[in-house]
Structures are given as structure tokens and as C-alpha cells.
Amino acid sequence: MYTKLVLIVAILSLSLCVYGQQNLSNNFQASTVVYKTTERVGYINSKFVDKKSSDTIKNTSRKEKLKDRLSNGEILKGAVINIAHPTMVEVVCEAGADFVFLDFEHGLRDYNDIGQAIIAAELHKVPTLVRLGERSLNLTERMLDAGASGFLFPHVETAEEAAELVSWCRYKPLGVRGSGFARASISYSGNEYERRQQANKDVVCIMIVESLKGKENLEKILAVDGVTGVAIGPGDISMELGVSNWKDPKVVQVLDEMAAIVKSFPNQSLLRLALTPEEAVKNVNSGANMILLTHDVQLIKAMYSGLFKDITNKINQAAKK
């Protein structure tokens, strides 16, 4: 059964790469940085690059910390992973993801699934952010011990909630995270005290604000020490507003107002969902510096739907000749 599952995921992943490359990559080239130069560029990932080899150099800053890249003004792209199998994670990482969003709020996944996904992403130097559906100090600690770079905490509505969640992610004296030895600590060469202090600086704490009450308190949430930024999206807000269309003017207005508030906090990040390259550009113009692609299950379904439709049309056209 396990062998069959691995084979299925591998086939799906390969198909997604091939078909997705043909249909998406040509339109969405934000993962590539173009350098115009007449001189040699220098060393990129230990390889010497000059104009003769290529004028287009892929983003090579994966080794930098996520928060450092955001502070440097980069716009990062990530993907939602529901199929938390290492092969799927590796495919997404190699496709160019700057970070991986591991969903541990919806769907049936266990701790081992998330743990293996974290390791798979880490092998590709891609940081992982876990969305925790359960609020638990111990679970938060254990995810960080496993190697997660940080979290997206859902349904945050007040500054008090945000402050408590941040405290779970930090060692004393800044927080209440307990000291322990796990895989996240084995690659650090300094002493344990230095590691804890560095972990306090590096951990990413993004609050998902997805209600009207949260919108009312958004400025206070953003002002909490340790909050890296917020994520806003149309899902829960559209339900609260009683509309089914995410592009309904009521939903768009609320999200635009929230984006404007975040933009007034220059050191805070804004994560927004993008279903198309056009939406990504629009969200970046609104102040977003983290763009999240839709769920892998939706992309795979869309891929197969497109393939089956195209194949059926071609077969029918050939039969008429």
C-alpha cells in the first residue's frame, strides 16, 4: 500500500511539473532575477558565472533566513502543501518556492507527515511555515524542535492572542518556549545559549487575520513585538459577509482596507493568496511581500482537468476528419 502511494504521488508530481511548466511558468517568472551586465558576475552558489554562460540567474538566496530576505525587500513566493509527502514537497521546492506552507489545520495529517515534509524542504534549503489548527504551547514547541521556520496562526483577532502565540515561539526571557534538544539544534555549531538567542531572532510568526473583529484590531496586532506580519484572505471573511464570490466588492473592499493598514507598518510583512499571475501583481502592488499559491490538490485537479479536456477535444477532432 505504501509503495503504491509513493508511486502515485511521484506520478502526480512529475505530471504537475511538466504540465505546470508549460502552462504557468511562461506567465509567472518572478522566481527568476535577470541581471544585465557586460562583466563577469562572480560566484553564485559556489559556481563562477559570467555573461557567456547566462544573463539570467535564478534566485540563489535560499540559504538566507526568511526574515532576512523579507527585510532586504524581496518578494517571496510560497505554496500550500496539503499532500504532505516528501516527493510533493521536493517537487514544489525544486519548482522555485521560496517557502513552503504546511497545512496542519485542515485535512488528515499526522505529526510524522509534517516532520518528514519539514526535512524534505530543509534538504532543498527552503524554509517551512506550519499552519497550526490547534493552539498548544507544546505543539508549537515541538514543531520548532522539528525544524519549522515558523508559523501561520489562524483566526487571530486580538493583540493579546498574538502576544501569547509569539511567546510560545521564543525562549526566555522573551517568551515561554522550553529548552530541549531535538533535530533543529543538531546542526548549530555554537553553544546552546547562543542558539536560543538566534532562534528568537529567526522565528517567523505570521498572524492570519480572517474576521471583521480581527480587522478592527489589526493595528494593535501589528504592533505586537515579535509579530513578523499578517496574512489576509477571502475565505472566512467572505463567509462572514454572507457572500460566495471571493471577488465580491464587499470582500475586495475589506481586504484592500486591511492591506492598506499593513502597508502603514513598513517593517511588517503581508501575505496574500494569488490564484493567477495577475492577482499576484495586484497583491504586490497593494503591499504584499509574500505571495501564496493555491493548494496543491487544486492545482493537480486543474492540471488533470485541463489535460483530459484537451485530449478529449483532440480525439474528437481527429475522429471527425
PDB file of C-alpha atoms in Angstrom:
ATOM      1  CA  MET A   1       0.000   0.000   0.000  1.00  0.00           C
ATOM      2  CA  TYR A   2       2.808   2.404   0.914  1.00  0.00           C
ATOM      3  CA  THR A   3       4.706   1.609  -2.304  1.00  0.00           C
ATOM      4  CA  LYS A   4       1.588   2.318  -4.356  1.00  0.00           C
ATOM      5  CA  LEU A   5       1.085   5.633  -2.549  1.00  0.00           C
ATOM      6  CA  VAL A   6       4.665   6.711  -3.234  1.00  0.00           C
ATOM      7  CA  LEU A   7       4.298   5.753  -6.898  1.00  0.00           C
ATOM      8  CA  ILE A   8       1.027   7.675  -7.243  1.00  0.00           C
ATOM      9  CA  VAL A   9       2.443  10.803  -5.619  1.00  0.00           C
ATOM     10  CA  ALA A  10       5.555  10.591  -7.777  1.00  0.00           C
ATOM     11  CA  ILE A  11       3.487  10.326 -10.969  1.00  0.00           C
ATOM     12  CA  LEU A  12       1.259  13.220  -9.903  1.00  0.00           C
ATOM     13  CA  SER A  13       4.267  15.332  -9.020  1.00  0.00           C
ATOM     14  CA  LEU A  14       6.033  14.653 -12.309  1.00  0.00           C
ATOM     15  CA  SER A  15       2.882  15.405 -14.276  1.00  0.00           C
ATOM     16  CA  LEU A  16       2.377  18.615 -12.332  1.00  0.00           C
ATOM     17  CA  CYS A  17       5.899  19.732 -13.131  1.00  0.00           C
ATOM     18  CA  VAL A  18       5.624  19.025 -16.861  1.00  0.00           C
ATOM     19  CA  TYR A  19       2.149  20.394 -17.441  1.00  0.00           C
ATOM     20  CA  GLY A  20       2.554  23.226 -14.951  1.00  0.00           C
ATOM     21  CA  GLN A  21       5.774  24.311 -16.585  1.00  0.00           C
ATOM     22  CA  GLN A  22       4.028  24.621 -19.937  1.00  0.00           C
ATOM     23  CA  ASN A  23       1.016  26.482 -18.620  1.00  0.00           C
ATOM     24  CA  LEU A  24       2.237  28.524 -15.663  1.00  0.00           C
ATOM     25  CA  SER A  25       5.966  29.170 -15.846  1.00  0.00           C
ATOM     26  CA  ASN A  26       5.792  31.216 -19.019  1.00  0.00           C
ATOM     27  CA  ASN A  27       3.456  33.660 -17.305  1.00  0.00           C
ATOM     28  CA  PHE A  28       4.903  33.746 -13.830  1.00  0.00           C
ATOM     29  CA  GLN A  29       8.605  34.483 -13.916  1.00  0.00           C
ATOM     30  CA  ALA A  30       9.004  36.226 -10.559  1.00  0.00           C
ATOM     31  CA  SER A  31      11.236  33.390  -9.339  1.00  0.00           C
ATOM     32  CA  THR A  32      13.930  34.459 -11.812  1.00  0.00           C
ATOM     33  CA  VAL A  33      16.089  37.521 -11.400  1.00  0.00           C
ATOM     34  CA  VAL A  34      17.533  38.996 -14.586  1.00  0.00           C
ATOM     35  CA  TYR A  35      20.937  40.637 -14.335  1.00  0.00           C
ATOM     36  CA  LYS A  36      22.029  42.879 -17.197  1.00  0.00           C
ATOM     37  CA  THR A  37      25.792  43.075 -17.210  1.00  0.00           C
ATOM     38  CA  THR A  38      28.759  43.210 -19.527  1.00  0.00           C
ATOM     39  CA  GLU A  39      31.185  41.963 -16.918  1.00  0.00           C
ATOM     40  CA  ARG A  40      31.571  38.722 -15.076  1.00  0.00           C
ATOM     41  CA  VAL A  41      29.104  38.351 -12.278  1.00  0.00           C
ATOM     42  CA  GLY A  42      31.144  36.312  -9.832  1.00  0.00           C
ATOM     43  CA  TYR A  43      30.417  33.337  -7.671  1.00  0.00           C
ATOM     44  CA  ILE A  44      26.809  32.174  -7.407  1.00  0.00           C
ATOM     45  CA  ASN A  45      26.282  29.156  -5.168  1.00  0.00           C
ATOM     46  CA  SER A  46      29.996  28.311  -5.487  1.00  0.00           C
ATOM     47  CA  LYS A  47      29.803  28.391  -9.312  1.00  0.00           C
ATOM     48  CA  PHE A  48      31.512  31.100 -11.332  1.00  0.00           C
ATOM     49  CA  VAL A  49      29.020  32.774 -13.640  1.00  0.00           C
ATOM     50  CA  ASP A  50      29.795  35.130 -16.477  1.00  0.00           C
ATOM     51  CA  LYS A  51      27.874  36.688 -19.328  1.00  0.00           C
ATOM     52  CA  LYS A  52      28.818  33.895 -21.691  1.00  0.00           C
ATOM     53  CA  SER A  53      27.099  31.286 -19.561  1.00  0.00           C
ATOM     54  CA  SER A  54      23.853  33.167 -18.921  1.00  0.00           C
ATOM     55  CA  ASP A  55      22.379  36.612 -18.430  1.00  0.00           C
ATOM     56  CA  THR A  56      19.544  35.130 -16.389  1.00  0.00           C
ATOM     57  CA  ILE A  57      20.401  33.912 -12.927  1.00  0.00           C
ATOM     58  CA  LYS A  58      17.851  32.140 -10.795  1.00  0.00           C
ATOM     59  CA  ASN A  59      17.224  33.367  -7.294  1.00  0.00           C
ATOM     60  CA  THR A  60      20.132  31.991  -5.278  1.00  0.00           C
ATOM     61  CA  SER A  61      19.414  33.422  -1.841  1.00  0.00           C
ATOM     62  CA  ARG A  62      17.691  30.364  -0.384  1.00  0.00           C
ATOM     63  CA  LYS A  63      20.378  29.953   2.246  1.00  0.00           C
ATOM     64  CA  GLU A  64      19.444  33.278   3.799  1.00  0.00           C
ATOM     65  CA  LYS A  65      16.951  33.351   6.627  1.00  0.00           C
ATOM     66  CA  LEU A  66      13.359  34.026   5.658  1.00  0.00           C
ATOM     67  CA  LYS A  67      13.124  37.145   7.822  1.00  0.00           C
ATOM     68  CA  ASP A  68      16.396  38.484   6.399  1.00  0.00           C
ATOM     69  CA  ARG A  69      15.094  38.121   2.859  1.00  0.00           C
ATOM     70  CA  LEU A  70      11.913  39.963   3.777  1.00  0.00           C
ATOM     71  CA  SER A  71      13.927  42.709   5.458  1.00  0.00           C
ATOM     72  CA  ASN A  72      16.032  43.019   2.305  1.00  0.00           C
ATOM     73  CA  GLY A  73      12.916  43.855   0.315  1.00  0.00           C
ATOM     74  CA  GLU A  74      12.454  40.583  -1.525  1.00  0.00           C
ATOM     75  CA  ILE A  75       9.038  39.395  -2.642  1.00  0.00           C
ATOM     76  CA  LEU A  76       8.778  35.729  -1.714  1.00  0.00           C
ATOM     77  CA  LYS A  77       6.563  33.082  -3.259  1.00  0.00           C
ATOM     78  CA  GLY A  78       5.263  30.022  -1.493  1.00  0.00           C
ATOM     79  CA  ALA A  79       2.873  27.144  -1.993  1.00  0.00           C
ATOM     80  CA  VAL A  80       0.261  25.466   0.166  1.00  0.00           C
ATOM     81  CA  ILE A  81       1.045  21.806   0.762  1.00  0.00           C
ATOM     82  CA  ASN A  82      -1.843  19.505   1.613  1.00  0.00           C
ATOM     83  CA  ILE A  83      -0.269  16.335   0.227  1.00  0.00           C
ATOM     84  CA  ALA A  84       2.489  16.360   2.820  1.00  0.00           C
ATOM     85  CA  HIS A  85       4.569  13.661   1.163  1.00  0.00           C
ATOM     86  CA  PRO A  86       8.323  14.278   0.774  1.00  0.00           C
ATOM     87  CA  THR A  87       8.133  13.844  -3.003  1.00  0.00           C
ATOM     88  CA  MET A  88       5.456  16.504  -3.330  1.00  0.00           C
ATOM     89  CA  VAL A  89       7.429  18.866  -1.097  1.00  0.00           C
ATOM     90  CA  GLU A  90      10.602  18.332  -3.118  1.00  0.00           C
ATOM     91  CA  VAL A  91       8.774  18.976  -6.395  1.00  0.00           C
ATOM     92  CA  VAL A  92       7.420  22.276  -5.071  1.00  0.00           C
ATOM     93  CA  CYS A  93      10.835  23.294  -3.723  1.00  0.00           C
ATOM     94  CA  GLU A  94      12.610  22.493  -6.977  1.00  0.00           C
ATOM     95  CA  ALA A  95       9.898  24.354  -8.898  1.00  0.00           C
ATOM     96  CA  GLY A  96      11.152  27.528  -7.223  1.00  0.00           C
ATOM     97  CA  ALA A  97       9.249  28.005  -3.971  1.00  0.00           C
ATOM     98  CA  ASP A  98      10.861  30.452  -1.553  1.00  0.00           C
ATOM     99  CA  PHE A  99       8.931  28.936   1.341  1.00  0.00           C
ATOM    100  CA  VAL A 100       6.506  26.089   1.930  1.00  0.00           C
ATOM    101  CA  PHE A 101       3.191  26.440   3.755  1.00  0.00           C
ATOM    102  CA  LEU A 102       2.409  23.165   5.512  1.00  0.00           C
ATOM    103  CA  ASP A 103      -1.273  22.983   6.377  1.00  0.00           C
ATOM    104  CA  PHE A 104      -1.805  21.338   9.771  1.00  0.00           C
ATOM    105  CA  GLU A 105      -5.212  22.884  10.294  1.00  0.00           C
ATOM    106  CA  HIS A 106      -7.270  21.196   7.573  1.00  0.00           C
ATOM    107  CA  GLY A 107      -7.210  17.610   6.338  1.00  0.00           C
ATOM    108  CA  LEU A 108      -5.964  14.404   7.908  1.00  0.00           C
ATOM    109  CA  ARG A 109      -2.228  14.506   8.524  1.00  0.00           C
ATOM    110  CA  ASP A 110      -0.216  13.332  11.470  1.00  0.00           C
ATOM    111  CA  TYR A 111       2.958  14.565  13.142  1.00  0.00           C
ATOM    112  CA  ASN A 112       5.168  12.275  11.080  1.00  0.00           C
ATOM    113  CA  ASP A 113       3.769  13.682   7.821  1.00  0.00           C
ATOM    114  CA  ILE A 114       4.679  17.214   8.851  1.00  0.00           C
ATOM    115  CA  GLY A 115       8.046  16.141  10.252  1.00  0.00           C
ATOM    116  CA  GLN A 116       9.034  14.426   7.008  1.00  0.00           C
ATOM    117  CA  ALA A 117       7.835  17.394   4.970  1.00  0.00           C
ATOM    118  CA  ILE A 118       9.983  19.749   7.047  1.00  0.00           C
ATOM    119  CA  ILE A 119      13.048  17.590   6.455  1.00  0.00           C
ATOM    120  CA  ALA A 120      12.359  17.317   2.710  1.00  0.00           C
ATOM    121  CA  ALA A 121      12.093  21.090   2.371  1.00  0.00           C
ATOM    122  CA  GLU A 122      15.173  21.664   4.506  1.00  0.00           C
ATOM    123  CA  LEU A 123      17.225  19.444   2.196  1.00  0.00           C
ATOM    124  CA  HIS A 124      16.415  21.934  -0.553  1.00  0.00           C
ATOM    125  CA  LYS A 125      17.193  24.938   1.670  1.00  0.00           C
ATOM    126  CA  VAL A 126      13.550  26.015   1.658  1.00  0.00           C
ATOM    127  CA  PRO A 127      12.021  27.204   4.958  1.00  0.00           C
ATOM    128  CA  THR A 128       8.718  25.799   6.176  1.00  0.00           C
ATOM    129  CA  LEU A 129       5.846  27.627   7.797  1.00  0.00           C
ATOM    130  CA  VAL A 130       3.250  25.485   9.547  1.00  0.00           C
ATOM    131  CA  ARG A 131      -0.382  26.494   9.922  1.00  0.00           C
ATOM    132  CA  LEU A 132      -1.450  25.122  13.276  1.00  0.00           C
ATOM    133  CA  GLY A 133      -5.147  24.464  13.729  1.00  0.00           C
ATOM    134  CA  GLU A 134      -4.704  23.597  17.392  1.00  0.00           C
ATOM    135  CA  ARG A 135      -3.467  26.227  19.813  1.00  0.00           C
ATOM    136  CA  SER A 136      -0.992  24.485  22.019  1.00  0.00           C
ATOM    137  CA  LEU A 137       2.266  25.652  23.564  1.00  0.00           C
ATOM    138  CA  ASN A 138       3.682  22.135  23.460  1.00  0.00           C
ATOM    139  CA  LEU A 139       2.710  21.552  19.828  1.00  0.00           C
ATOM    140  CA  THR A 140       4.252  24.883  18.867  1.00  0.00           C
ATOM    141  CA  GLU A 141       7.486  23.953  20.633  1.00  0.00           C
ATOM    142  CA  ARG A 142       7.596  20.531  19.024  1.00  0.00           C
ATOM    143  CA  MET A 143       7.140  21.925  15.519  1.00  0.00           C
ATOM    144  CA  LEU A 144      10.047  24.292  16.086  1.00  0.00           C
ATOM    145  CA  ASP A 145      12.085  21.430  17.534  1.00  0.00           C
ATOM    146  CA  ALA A 146      11.357  19.508  14.327  1.00  0.00           C
ATOM    147  CA  GLY A 147      12.883  22.304  12.272  1.00  0.00           C
ATOM    148  CA  ALA A 148       9.964  24.510  11.211  1.00  0.00           C
ATOM    149  CA  SER A 149      10.980  28.098  10.486  1.00  0.00           C
ATOM    150  CA  GLY A 150       7.787  29.444  11.975  1.00  0.00           C
ATOM    151  CA  PHE A 151       4.024  29.539  11.828  1.00  0.00           C
ATOM    152  CA  LEU A 152       0.891  30.968  10.379  1.00  0.00           C
ATOM    153  CA  PHE A 153      -1.514  31.145  13.287  1.00  0.00           C
ATOM    154  CA  PRO A 154      -5.139  31.128  12.106  1.00  0.00           C
ATOM    155  CA  HIS A 155      -8.118  33.077  13.411  1.00  0.00           C
ATOM    156  CA  VAL A 156      -6.172  35.718  15.341  1.00  0.00           C
ATOM    157  CA  GLU A 157      -8.483  38.539  16.428  1.00  0.00           C
ATOM    158  CA  THR A 158      -6.725  40.440  19.215  1.00  0.00           C
ATOM    159  CA  ALA A 159      -3.292  41.723  20.173  1.00  0.00           C
ATOM    160  CA  GLU A 160      -3.459  39.638  23.348  1.00  0.00           C
ATOM    161  CA  GLU A 161      -3.830  36.462  21.306  1.00  0.00           C
ATOM    162  CA  ALA A 162      -0.929  37.474  19.063  1.00  0.00           C
ATOM    163  CA  ALA A 163       1.324  38.231  22.042  1.00  0.00           C
ATOM    164  CA  GLU A 164       0.622  34.837  23.603  1.00  0.00           C
ATOM    165  CA  LEU A 165       1.317  32.991  20.338  1.00  0.00           C
ATOM    166  CA  VAL A 166       4.604  34.844  19.871  1.00  0.00           C
ATOM    167  CA  SER A 167       5.642  33.986  23.425  1.00  0.00           C
ATOM    168  CA  TRP A 168       5.228  30.288  22.633  1.00  0.00           C
ATOM    169  CA  CYS A 169       7.794  30.658  19.842  1.00  0.00           C
ATOM    170  CA  ARG A 170      10.505  32.355  21.909  1.00  0.00           C
ATOM    171  CA  TYR A 171      12.844  31.168  24.587  1.00  0.00           C
ATOM    172  CA  LYS A 172      13.127  33.050  27.864  1.00  0.00           C
ATOM    173  CA  PRO A 173      13.306  35.869  28.675  1.00  0.00           C
ATOM    174  CA  LEU A 174      11.346  36.925  25.578  1.00  0.00           C
ATOM    175  CA  GLY A 175       8.910  34.033  25.731  1.00  0.00           C
ATOM    176  CA  VAL A 176       7.992  30.782  27.410  1.00  0.00           C
ATOM    177  CA  ARG A 177       9.364  28.188  24.987  1.00  0.00           C
ATOM    178  CA  GLY A 178      11.002  25.400  26.912  1.00  0.00           C
ATOM    179  CA  SER A 179      14.609  24.408  26.324  1.00  0.00           C
ATOM    180  CA  GLY A 180      15.162  20.989  24.824  1.00  0.00           C
ATOM    181  CA  PHE A 181      17.402  19.146  22.403  1.00  0.00           C
ATOM    182  CA  ALA A 182      15.916  17.931  19.118  1.00  0.00           C
ATOM    183  CA  ARG A 183      16.791  17.812  15.422  1.00  0.00           C
ATOM    184  CA  ALA A 184      16.521  21.587  14.990  1.00  0.00           C
ATOM    185  CA  SER A 185      19.529  22.025  17.299  1.00  0.00           C
ATOM    186  CA  ILE A 186      21.875  19.378  15.903  1.00  0.00           C
ATOM    187  CA  SER A 187      23.250  21.482  13.037  1.00  0.00           C
ATOM    188  CA  TYR A 188      24.074  24.516  15.178  1.00  0.00           C
ATOM    189  CA  SER A 189      27.771  24.755  15.973  1.00  0.00           C
ATOM    190  CA  GLY A 190      27.616  27.402  18.720  1.00  0.00           C
ATOM    191  CA  ASN A 191      26.692  26.957  22.359  1.00  0.00           C
ATOM    192  CA  GLU A 192      23.122  26.375  23.453  1.00  0.00           C
ATOM    193  CA  TYR A 193      22.596  29.871  24.803  1.00  0.00           C
ATOM    194  CA  GLU A 194      23.651  31.439  21.504  1.00  0.00           C
ATOM    195  CA  ARG A 195      21.412  29.038  19.594  1.00  0.00           C
ATOM    196  CA  ARG A 196      18.367  30.025  21.631  1.00  0.00           C
ATOM    197  CA  GLN A 197      19.017  33.717  21.146  1.00  0.00           C
ATOM    198  CA  GLN A 198      19.434  33.227  17.406  1.00  0.00           C
ATOM    199  CA  ALA A 199      16.253  31.150  17.284  1.00  0.00           C
ATOM    200  CA  ASN A 200      14.368  34.000  18.962  1.00  0.00           C
ATOM    201  CA  LYS A 201      15.515  36.331  16.182  1.00  0.00           C
ATOM    202  CA  ASP A 202      14.846  33.945  13.300  1.00  0.00           C
ATOM    203  CA  VAL A 203      11.427  32.518  14.146  1.00  0.00           C
ATOM    204  CA  VAL A 204       8.627  33.672  11.859  1.00  0.00           C
ATOM    205  CA  CYS A 205       5.281  34.477  13.475  1.00  0.00           C
ATOM    206  CA  ILE A 206       2.565  35.407  10.994  1.00  0.00           C
ATOM    207  CA  MET A 207      -0.959  36.006  12.225  1.00  0.00           C
ATOM    208  CA  ILE A 208      -3.799  35.042   9.925  1.00  0.00           C
ATOM    209  CA  VAL A 209      -6.420  37.744  10.395  1.00  0.00           C
ATOM    210  CA  GLU A 210      -9.610  36.456   8.804  1.00  0.00           C
ATOM    211  CA  SER A 211     -12.539  38.100  10.552  1.00  0.00           C
ATOM    212  CA  LEU A 212     -14.077  41.546  10.883  1.00  0.00           C
ATOM    213  CA  LYS A 213     -13.160  41.609  14.564  1.00  0.00           C
ATOM    214  CA  GLY A 214      -9.561  40.904  13.609  1.00  0.00           C
ATOM    215  CA  LYS A 215      -9.702  43.731  11.084  1.00  0.00           C
ATOM    216  CA  GLU A 216     -10.835  46.117  13.827  1.00  0.00           C
ATOM    217  CA  ASN A 217      -7.818  45.150  15.928  1.00  0.00           C
ATOM    218  CA  LEU A 218      -5.339  44.846  13.060  1.00  0.00           C
ATOM    219  CA  GLU A 219      -3.219  47.840  14.032  1.00  0.00           C
ATOM    220  CA  LYS A 220      -2.837  46.557  17.587  1.00  0.00           C
ATOM    221  CA  ILE A 221      -1.943  43.084  16.313  1.00  0.00           C
ATOM    222  CA  LEU A 222       0.734  44.507  14.018  1.00  0.00           C
ATOM    223  CA  ALA A 223       2.190  46.499  16.905  1.00  0.00           C
ATOM    224  CA  VAL A 224       2.894  43.366  18.981  1.00  0.00           C
ATOM    225  CA  ASP A 225       6.613  42.729  19.435  1.00  0.00           C
ATOM    226  CA  GLY A 226       7.641  39.569  17.610  1.00  0.00           C
ATOM    227  CA  VAL A 227       4.866  39.553  15.022  1.00  0.00           C
ATOM    228  CA  THR A 228       6.504  39.143  11.610  1.00  0.00           C
ATOM    229  CA  GLY A 229       3.386  40.129   9.706  1.00  0.00           C
ATOM    230  CA  VAL A 230      -0.144  39.082   8.880  1.00  0.00           C
ATOM    231  CA  ALA A 231      -1.901  37.001   6.268  1.00  0.00           C
ATOM    232  CA  ILE A 232      -5.258  38.051   4.897  1.00  0.00           C
ATOM    233  CA  GLY A 233      -7.549  36.077   2.647  1.00  0.00           C
ATOM    234  CA  PRO A 234     -11.081  35.984   1.275  1.00  0.00           C
ATOM    235  CA  GLY A 235     -12.230  32.594   2.585  1.00  0.00           C
ATOM    236  CA  ASP A 236     -13.523  33.129   6.093  1.00  0.00           C
ATOM    237  CA  ILE A 237     -14.241  36.818   5.575  1.00  0.00           C
ATOM    238  CA  SER A 238     -16.491  36.099   2.593  1.00  0.00           C
ATOM    239  CA  MET A 239     -18.481  33.641   4.707  1.00  0.00           C
ATOM    240  CA  GLU A 240     -18.808  36.195   7.500  1.00  0.00           C
ATOM    241  CA  LEU A 241     -20.054  38.746   4.992  1.00  0.00           C
ATOM    242  CA  GLY A 242     -22.540  36.223   3.622  1.00  0.00           C
ATOM    243  CA  VAL A 243     -21.229  36.162   0.051  1.00  0.00           C
ATOM    244  CA  SER A 244     -19.966  33.242  -2.016  1.00  0.00           C
ATOM    245  CA  ASN A 245     -17.886  35.091  -4.591  1.00  0.00           C
ATOM    246  CA  TRP A 246     -14.407  35.983  -3.389  1.00  0.00           C
ATOM    247  CA  LYS A 247     -14.341  38.845  -5.876  1.00  0.00           C
ATOM    248  CA  ASP A 248     -17.498  40.376  -4.460  1.00  0.00           C
ATOM    249  CA  PRO A 249     -16.966  44.140  -3.922  1.00  0.00           C
ATOM    250  CA  LYS A 250     -17.655  43.741  -0.192  1.00  0.00           C
ATOM    251  CA  VAL A 251     -14.833  41.210   0.173  1.00  0.00           C
ATOM    252  CA  VAL A 252     -12.447  43.182  -2.020  1.00  0.00           C
ATOM    253  CA  GLN A 253     -13.077  46.342  -0.029  1.00  0.00           C
ATOM    254  CA  VAL A 254     -12.373  44.677   3.321  1.00  0.00           C
ATOM    255  CA  LEU A 255      -9.157  43.090   2.057  1.00  0.00           C
ATOM    256  CA  ASP A 256      -7.984  46.321   0.439  1.00  0.00           C
ATOM    257  CA  GLU A 257      -8.583  48.202   3.672  1.00  0.00           C
ATOM    258  CA  MET A 258      -6.648  45.590   5.626  1.00  0.00           C
ATOM    259  CA  ALA A 259      -3.772  45.676   3.130  1.00  0.00           C
ATOM    260  CA  ALA A 260      -3.602  49.468   3.477  1.00  0.00           C
ATOM    261  CA  ILE A 261      -3.327  49.139   7.256  1.00  0.00           C
ATOM    262  CA  VAL A 262      -0.476  46.648   6.968  1.00  0.00           C
ATOM    263  CA  LYS A 263       1.255  48.862   4.431  1.00  0.00           C
ATOM    264  CA  SER A 264       1.321  51.654   7.021  1.00  0.00           C
ATOM    265  CA  PHE A 265       3.603  49.406   9.124  1.00  0.00           C
ATOM    266  CA  PRO A 266       6.744  49.355   6.922  1.00  0.00           C
ATOM    267  CA  ASN A 267       8.532  46.655   8.898  1.00  0.00           C
ATOM    268  CA  GLN A 268       5.647  44.210   8.802  1.00  0.00           C
ATOM    269  CA  SER A 269       5.048  41.596   6.132  1.00  0.00           C
ATOM    270  CA  LEU A 270       1.827  40.945   4.281  1.00  0.00           C
ATOM    271  CA  LEU A 271       0.974  37.518   2.904  1.00  0.00           C
ATOM    272  CA  ARG A 272      -1.788  37.214   0.319  1.00  0.00           C
ATOM    273  CA  LEU A 273      -3.205  34.377  -1.758  1.00  0.00           C
ATOM    274  CA  ALA A 274      -2.839  34.523  -5.547  1.00  0.00           C
ATOM    275  CA  LEU A 275      -4.651  32.198  -7.925  1.00  0.00           C
ATOM    276  CA  THR A 276      -3.203  33.806 -11.070  1.00  0.00           C
ATOM    277  CA  PRO A 277      -0.105  35.814 -12.011  1.00  0.00           C
ATOM    278  CA  GLU A 278      -2.339  38.852 -12.457  1.00  0.00           C
ATOM    279  CA  GLU A 279      -3.612  38.519  -8.896  1.00  0.00           C
ATOM    280  CA  ALA A 280      -0.027  38.202  -7.688  1.00  0.00           C
ATOM    281  CA  VAL A 281       0.917  41.505  -9.305  1.00  0.00           C
ATOM    282  CA  LYS A 282      -2.189  43.191  -7.898  1.00  0.00           C
ATOM    283  CA  ASN A 283      -1.415  41.917  -4.397  1.00  0.00           C
ATOM    284  CA  VAL A 284       2.200  43.031  -4.592  1.00  0.00           C
ATOM    285  CA  ASN A 285       1.007  46.496  -5.617  1.00  0.00           C
ATOM    286  CA  SER A 286      -1.207  46.501  -2.518  1.00  0.00           C
ATOM    287  CA  GLY A 287       1.864  45.941  -0.348  1.00  0.00           C
ATOM    288  CA  ALA A 288       2.167  42.146  -0.159  1.00  0.00           C
ATOM    289  CA  ASN A 289       5.716  40.808   0.001  1.00  0.00           C
ATOM    290  CA  MET A 290       4.705  37.170   0.426  1.00  0.00           C
ATOM    291  CA  ILE A 291       2.621  35.563  -2.312  1.00  0.00           C
ATOM    292  CA  LEU A 292       0.977  32.224  -1.668  1.00  0.00           C
ATOM    293  CA  LEU A 293      -0.122  29.935  -4.475  1.00  0.00           C
ATOM    294  CA  THR A 294      -3.273  27.904  -4.039  1.00  0.00           C
ATOM    295  CA  HIS A 295      -3.402  24.373  -2.626  1.00  0.00           C
ATOM    296  CA  ASP A 296      -1.576  21.542  -4.356  1.00  0.00           C
ATOM    297  CA  VAL A 297      -4.753  19.454  -4.576  1.00  0.00           C
ATOM    298  CA  GLN A 298      -6.477  22.251  -6.511  1.00  0.00           C
ATOM    299  CA  LEU A 299      -3.535  22.665  -8.866  1.00  0.00           C
ATOM    300  CA  ILE A 300      -3.365  18.933  -9.564  1.00  0.00           C
ATOM    301  CA  LYS A 301      -7.106  18.779 -10.193  1.00  0.00           C
ATOM    302  CA  ALA A 302      -6.879  21.755 -12.560  1.00  0.00           C
ATOM    303  CA  MET A 303      -3.929  20.146 -14.328  1.00  0.00           C
ATOM    304  CA  TYR A 304      -5.726  16.863 -14.918  1.00  0.00           C
ATOM    305  CA  SER A 305      -8.957  18.608 -15.865  1.00  0.00           C
ATOM    306  CA  GLY A 306      -7.094  20.594 -18.490  1.00  0.00           C
ATOM    307  CA  LEU A 307      -5.266  17.552 -19.806  1.00  0.00           C
ATOM    308  CA  PHE A 308      -8.384  15.391 -20.025  1.00  0.00           C
ATOM    309  CA  LYS A 309     -10.312  18.181 -21.730  1.00  0.00           C
ATOM    310  CA  ASP A 310      -7.542  18.848 -24.253  1.00  0.00           C
ATOM    311  CA  ILE A 311      -7.072  15.151 -25.003  1.00  0.00           C
ATOM    312  CA  THR A 312     -10.804  14.608 -25.436  1.00  0.00           C
ATOM    313  CA  ASN A 313     -11.073  17.579 -27.810  1.00  0.00           C
ATOM    314  CA  LYS A 314      -8.117  16.377 -29.870  1.00  0.00           C
ATOM    315  CA  ILE A 315      -9.531  12.856 -30.120  1.00  0.00           C
ATOM    316  CA  ASN A 316     -12.956  14.162 -31.155  1.00  0.00           C
ATOM    317  CA  GLN A 317     -11.411  16.489 -33.748  1.00  0.00           C
ATOM    318  CA  ALA A 318      -9.344  13.634 -35.187  1.00  0.00           C
ATOM    319  CA  ALA A 319     -12.410  11.374 -35.365  1.00  0.00           C
ATOM    320  CA  LYS A 320     -14.280  13.946 -37.460  1.00  0.00           C
ATOM    321  CA  LYS A 321     -11.589  14.028 -40.126  1.00  0.00           C
TER     322      LYS A 321
END
